mmCIF file of C-alpha atoms in Angstrom:
data_model
loop_
_atom_site.group_PDB
_atom_site.id
_atom_site.type_symbol
_atom_site.label_atom_id
_atom_site.label_comp_id
_atom_site.label_asym_id
_atom_site.label_seq_id
_atom_site.Cartn_x
_atom_site.Cartn_y
_atom_site.Cartn_z
ATOM 1 C CA MET A 1 30.749 37.193 -27.029
ATOM 2 C CA LYS A 2 31.584 34.758 -24.239
ATOM 3 C CA ASN A 3 28.273 35.518 -22.497
ATOM 4 C CA VAL A 4 26.355 34.863 -25.694
ATOM 5 C CA PHE A 5 28.025 31.470 -25.981
ATOM 6 C CA TRP A 6 26.807 30.384 -22.536
ATOM 7 C CA ILE A 7 23.290 31.624 -23.211
ATOM 8 C CA ILE A 8 23.143 29.539 -26.366
ATOM 9 C CA CYS A 9 24.459 26.497 -24.460
ATOM 10 C CA ALA A 10 21.821 26.958 -21.768
ATOM 11 C CA LEU A 11 19.048 27.137 -24.355
ATOM 12 C CA GLY A 12 20.414 24.052 -26.065
ATOM 13 C CA LEU A 13 20.474 22.073 -22.808
ATOM 14 C CA ALA A 14 16.928 23.151 -22.023
ATOM 15 C CA LEU A 15 15.708 21.945 -25.415
ATOM 16 C CA LEU A 16 17.614 18.682 -24.965
ATOM 17 C CA ALA A 17 16.052 18.131 -21.536
ATOM 18 C CA TYR A 18 12.592 18.748 -22.953
ATOM 19 C CA ASP A 19 13.207 16.308 -25.779
ATOM 20 C CA LEU A 20 14.584 13.577 -23.501
ATOM 21 C CA VAL A 21 12.247 13.963 -20.549
ATOM 22 C CA TRP A 22 9.111 16.026 -20.947
ATOM 23 C CA SER A 23 8.255 14.965 -24.481
ATOM 24 C CA LYS A 24 8.449 11.287 -23.456
ATOM 25 C CA ARG A 25 6.476 11.955 -20.299
ATOM 26 C CA GLU A 26 3.697 13.642 -22.258
ATOM 27 C CA LEU A 27 3.548 10.794 -24.757
ATOM 28 C CA THR A 28 3.320 8.086 -22.080
ATOM 29 C CA ASP A 29 0.614 8.200 -19.439
ATOM 30 C CA GLU A 30 1.663 5.314 -17.216
ATOM 31 C CA SER A 31 0.212 6.662 -13.979
ATOM 32 C CA LEU A 32 -1.404 4.314 -11.468
ATOM 33 C CA LEU A 33 -4.034 4.698 -8.771
ATOM 34 C CA ALA A 34 -3.287 2.857 -5.539
ATOM 35 C CA THR A 35 -5.534 2.542 -2.490
ATOM 36 C CA GLY A 36 -4.844 1.578 1.098
ATOM 37 C CA MET A 37 -5.007 2.427 4.773
ATOM 38 C CA PRO A 38 -2.355 4.689 6.403
ATOM 39 C CA PRO A 39 0.290 1.951 7.002
ATOM 40 C CA GLN A 40 -0.003 0.863 3.384
ATOM 41 C CA ILE A 41 0.221 4.405 2.050
ATOM 42 C CA ALA A 42 3.447 4.914 4.009
ATOM 43 C CA LEU A 43 4.939 1.855 2.280
ATOM 44 C CA ILE A 44 3.698 3.049 -1.109
ATOM 45 C CA GLU A 45 5.374 6.415 -0.545
ATOM 46 C CA ASP A 46 8.685 4.596 0.089
ATOM 47 C CA ILE A 47 8.282 2.518 -3.081
ATOM 48 C CA VAL A 48 7.501 5.594 -5.160
ATOM 49 C CA SER A 49 10.572 7.383 -3.810
ATOM 50 C CA GLU A 50 12.854 4.378 -4.427
ATOM 51 C CA HIS A 51 11.701 4.079 -8.043
ATOM 52 C CA GLY A 52 12.011 7.771 -8.879
ATOM 53 C CA TRP A 53 8.259 8.222 -9.341
ATOM 54 C CA THR A 54 6.031 10.837 -7.715
ATOM 55 C CA ILE A 55 2.674 11.056 -5.961
ATOM 56 C CA ASP A 56 0.918 13.903 -7.731
ATOM 57 C CA CYS A 57 -2.602 13.512 -6.380
ATOM 58 C CA ARG A 58 -4.304 12.307 -3.198
ATOM 59 C CA GLY A 59 -7.927 11.418 -2.687
ATOM 60 C CA SER A 60 -10.134 8.981 -0.831
ATOM 61 C CA SER A 61 -12.236 5.874 -1.311
ATOM 62 C CA GLY A 62 -14.359 5.566 1.782
ATOM 63 C CA GLU A 63 -11.966 5.158 4.701
ATOM 64 C CA MET A 64 -9.065 4.352 2.362
ATOM 65 C CA THR A 65 -6.621 6.848 0.887
ATOM 66 C CA VAL A 66 -6.092 6.999 -2.881
ATOM 67 C CA VAL A 67 -2.784 8.144 -4.379
ATOM 68 C CA ARG A 68 -1.886 8.611 -8.038
ATOM 69 C CA LEU A 69 1.622 7.460 -8.920
ATOM 70 C CA SER A 70 3.247 9.125 -11.908
ATOM 71 C CA PRO A 71 6.635 8.717 -13.598
ATOM 72 C CA GLY A 72 9.290 11.120 -12.372
ATOM 73 C CA TRP A 73 12.001 12.905 -14.353
ATOM 74 C CA TRP A 74 13.434 9.696 -15.782
ATOM 75 C CA PRO A 75 10.401 7.409 -16.214
ATOM 76 C CA TRP A 76 12.103 4.871 -18.473
ATOM 77 C CA LYS A 77 14.602 4.001 -15.715
ATOM 78 C CA ASN A 78 11.845 2.363 -13.666
ATOM 79 C CA SER A 79 9.205 0.654 -15.745
ATOM 80 C CA PRO A 80 5.522 0.869 -14.865
ATOM 81 C CA ASP A 81 5.514 -2.917 -14.504
ATOM 82 C CA GLU A 82 8.162 -2.754 -11.762
ATOM 83 C CA VAL A 83 6.334 -0.001 -9.911
ATOM 84 C CA ARG A 84 2.989 -1.750 -10.268
ATOM 85 C CA ASP A 85 4.372 -5.078 -9.013
ATOM 86 C CA ALA A 86 6.088 -3.476 -6.012
ATOM 87 C CA THR A 87 3.007 -1.425 -5.142
ATOM 88 C CA SER A 88 0.586 -4.313 -5.596
ATOM 89 C CA ALA A 89 2.425 -6.217 -2.868
ATOM 90 C CA VAL A 90 1.376 -3.645 -0.248
ATOM 91 C CA ALA A 91 -1.702 -1.842 -1.628
ATOM 92 C CA THR A 92 -5.327 -2.910 -1.412
ATOM 93 C CA THR A 93 -5.836 -2.123 -5.115
ATOM 94 C CA VAL A 94 -3.631 -0.836 -7.942
ATOM 95 C CA THR A 95 -5.253 0.177 -11.225
ATOM 96 C CA PRO A 96 -4.209 2.157 -14.316
ATOM 97 C CA SER A 97 -5.125 5.802 -14.015
ATOM 98 C CA ALA A 98 -6.941 7.718 -16.699
ATOM 99 C CA ASN A 99 -5.603 11.225 -17.239
ATOM 100 C CA ARG A 100 -7.537 13.006 -14.503
ATOM 101 C CA SER A 101 -5.206 15.966 -14.028
ATOM 102 C CA GLU A 102 -7.741 18.368 -15.515
ATOM 103 C CA THR A 103 -10.819 17.012 -13.752
ATOM 104 C CA SER A 104 -12.256 18.550 -10.638
ATOM 105 C CA GLY A 105 -12.701 15.153 -8.988
ATOM 106 C CA GLY A 106 -8.997 14.708 -8.360
ATOM 107 C CA CYS A 107 -8.101 11.198 -7.237
ATOM 108 C CA ASP A 108 -11.275 10.304 -5.352
ATOM 109 C CA LEU A 109 -12.707 6.881 -6.117
ATOM 110 C CA PRO A 110 -16.034 5.337 -5.163
ATOM 111 C CA ALA A 111 -16.175 4.060 -1.603
ATOM 112 C CA ASP A 112 -15.217 0.446 -0.967
ATOM 113 C CA HIS A 113 -18.535 -1.391 -0.742
ATOM 114 C CA TYR A 114 -17.076 -4.875 -0.608
ATOM 115 C CA GLY A 115 -16.860 -6.743 2.674
ATOM 116 C CA LEU A 116 -17.481 -9.991 4.468
ATOM 117 C CA ARG A 117 -20.929 -11.480 4.346
ATOM 118 C CA VAL A 118 -21.782 -11.656 8.002
ATOM 119 C CA ASP A 119 -24.532 -13.744 9.531
ATOM 120 C CA LYS A 120 -25.846 -12.928 12.991
ATOM 121 C CA ASN A 121 -24.640 -16.342 14.169
ATOM 122 C CA ASP A 122 -21.073 -15.950 12.865
ATOM 123 C CA ASP A 123 -18.423 -16.500 15.506
ATOM 124 C CA VAL A 124 -15.239 -14.503 15.881
ATOM 125 C CA ILE A 125 -12.458 -15.366 13.437
ATOM 126 C CA VAL A 126 -9.167 -16.712 14.801
ATOM 127 C CA VAL A 127 -6.489 -15.024 12.672
ATOM 128 C CA GLY A 128 -3.449 -15.951 14.750
ATOM 129 C CA VAL A 129 -2.267 -18.142 17.638
ATOM 130 C CA GLY A 130 0.945 -17.904 19.628
ATOM 131 C CA PRO A 131 2.724 -16.296 22.583
ATOM 132 C CA ARG A 132 1.074 -13.107 23.809
ATOM 133 C CA ASP A 133 4.169 -10.933 23.339
ATOM 134 C CA VAL A 134 4.358 -11.982 19.678
ATOM 135 C CA LEU A 135 0.659 -11.521 18.954
ATOM 136 C CA GLU A 136 0.766 -8.047 20.478
ATOM 137 C CA HIS A 137 2.820 -7.003 17.424
ATOM 138 C CA TYR A 138 0.061 -8.246 15.127
ATOM 139 C CA LEU A 139 -2.634 -6.612 17.231
ATOM 140 C CA ALA A 140 -0.792 -3.310 16.855
ATOM 141 C CA GLU A 141 -0.762 -3.759 13.063
ATOM 142 C CA ALA A 142 -4.506 -4.471 13.079
ATOM 143 C CA ARG A 143 -5.248 -1.330 15.054
ATOM 144 C CA GLU A 144 -3.063 0.834 12.825
ATOM 145 C CA CYS A 145 -5.063 -0.499 9.891
ATOM 146 C CA GLY A 146 -8.268 0.630 11.571
ATOM 147 C CA VAL A 147 -9.638 -2.856 12.247
ATOM 148 C CA ARG A 148 -12.452 -2.631 14.779
ATOM 149 C CA GLY A 149 -12.926 -5.440 17.255
ATOM 150 C CA ALA A 150 -9.449 -6.996 16.953
ATOM 151 C CA ARG A 151 -8.438 -8.405 20.332
ATOM 152 C CA LEU A 152 -6.300 -10.973 22.109
ATOM 153 C CA GLY A 153 -7.895 -13.653 24.217
ATOM 154 C CA PRO A 154 -7.717 -17.289 25.318
ATOM 155 C CA ALA A 155 -7.473 -19.769 22.454
ATOM 156 C CA THR A 156 -8.889 -23.234 22.947
ATOM 157 C CA PRO A 157 -6.708 -26.270 22.152
ATOM 158 C CA GLU A 158 -8.947 -26.908 19.138
ATOM 159 C CA GLN A 159 -8.392 -23.390 17.833
ATOM 160 C CA GLN A 160 -4.642 -23.652 18.381
ATOM 161 C CA ILE A 161 -4.420 -26.961 16.526
ATOM 162 C CA ALA A 162 -6.574 -25.648 13.674
ATOM 163 C CA VAL A 163 -4.209 -22.703 13.138
ATOM 164 C CA THR A 164 -0.761 -24.133 13.966
ATOM 165 C CA GLY A 165 -1.167 -27.912 14.201
ATOM 166 C CA GLU A 166 0.046 -27.869 17.811
ATOM 167 C CA THR A 167 -0.930 -26.475 21.179
ATOM 168 C CA SER A 168 0.579 -24.771 24.218
ATOM 169 C CA PRO A 169 -0.989 -23.693 27.524
ATOM 170 C CA ASP A 170 0.815 -20.328 27.258
ATOM 171 C CA TRP A 171 -0.576 -19.376 23.861
ATOM 172 C CA VAL A 172 -3.365 -16.913 23.161
ATOM 173 C CA GLY A 173 -5.336 -16.088 20.051
ATOM 174 C CA LEU A 174 -5.773 -12.982 17.919
ATOM 175 C CA PHE A 175 -9.447 -12.643 17.093
ATOM 176 C CA VAL A 176 -11.518 -10.431 14.806
ATOM 177 C CA ASP A 177 -15.261 -10.163 15.337
ATOM 178 C CA PRO A 178 -16.902 -10.018 11.862
ATOM 179 C CA LYS A 179 -19.927 -8.321 13.406
ATOM 180 C CA LEU A 180 -17.663 -5.403 14.352
ATOM 181 C CA GLU A 181 -15.431 -5.424 11.281
ATOM 182 C CA ASP A 182 -16.388 -6.507 7.769
ATOM 183 C CA ARG A 183 -14.739 -3.780 5.667
ATOM 184 C CA THR A 184 -12.369 -4.929 2.952
ATOM 185 C CA GLY A 185 -9.920 -2.023 3.300
ATOM 186 C CA PRO A 186 -8.935 -2.507 6.966
ATOM 187 C CA LEU A 187 -8.998 -6.316 6.706
ATOM 188 C CA MET A 188 -6.776 -6.312 3.610
ATOM 189 C CA CYS A 189 -4.426 -3.904 5.344
ATOM 190 C CA MET A 190 -4.242 -6.153 8.406
ATOM 191 C CA GLY A 191 -3.442 -9.190 6.268
ATOM 192 C CA ILE A 192 -0.724 -7.433 4.282
ATOM 193 C CA MET A 193 0.907 -5.769 7.262
ATOM 194 C CA SER A 194 0.734 -8.986 9.322
ATOM 195 C CA GLN A 195 2.574 -10.875 6.583
ATOM 196 C CA ARG A 196 5.286 -8.229 6.570
ATOM 197 C CA LYS A 197 5.495 -8.342 10.365
ATOM 198 C CA GLN A 198 5.813 -12.131 10.263
ATOM 199 C CA ALA A 199 8.700 -11.921 7.789
ATOM 200 C CA GLU A 200 10.361 -9.280 9.964
ATOM 201 C CA LEU A 201 10.050 -11.353 13.145
ATOM 202 C CA LEU A 202 11.313 -14.495 11.431
ATOM 203 C CA SER A 203 14.377 -12.638 10.142
ATOM 204 C CA GLN A 204 15.239 -11.687 13.716
ATOM 205 C CA GLU A 205 15.316 -15.294 14.943
#
């Protein structure tokens, strides 16, 4: 008789779990599709884990990775708005996801066709000015994002003033050649990761 009691309790808990969790999950498709380069995807994975969500599908969009973010066991504890806002701060794009779990296409999205309009006479872009040891951190971020043609080099006084409002003979510049790199994905990644690196370096001062 005692064994029967525990079996009934187990069945009751299972039904309760289904009612509280799975039924709500089936009724609410709040999944999101996020795109980015490898450094961004690593940050998105951390955000998903912190919010109790899951990555249930991976695909590609050109050189970028696509991940589908779905509510975890307790989706109402972390609202889609919170997850979307946190992810949008580090991803190239974040969009609502249609229910694609039964489609053969998975999470693939069309390739990123947007980029800089480059003229043959366009000069390199100065994206940073400062001490070489500091800019080396930003150069590393650019390379991890897959930016082609990012390099350090001498920065003229005019370039230094244009970027920082001041000049120093010891400063160099971080340059990107638009003829070598015009893809939105890597450039967005570089901008996002550089902002995070700047905040990190400032916090250490």
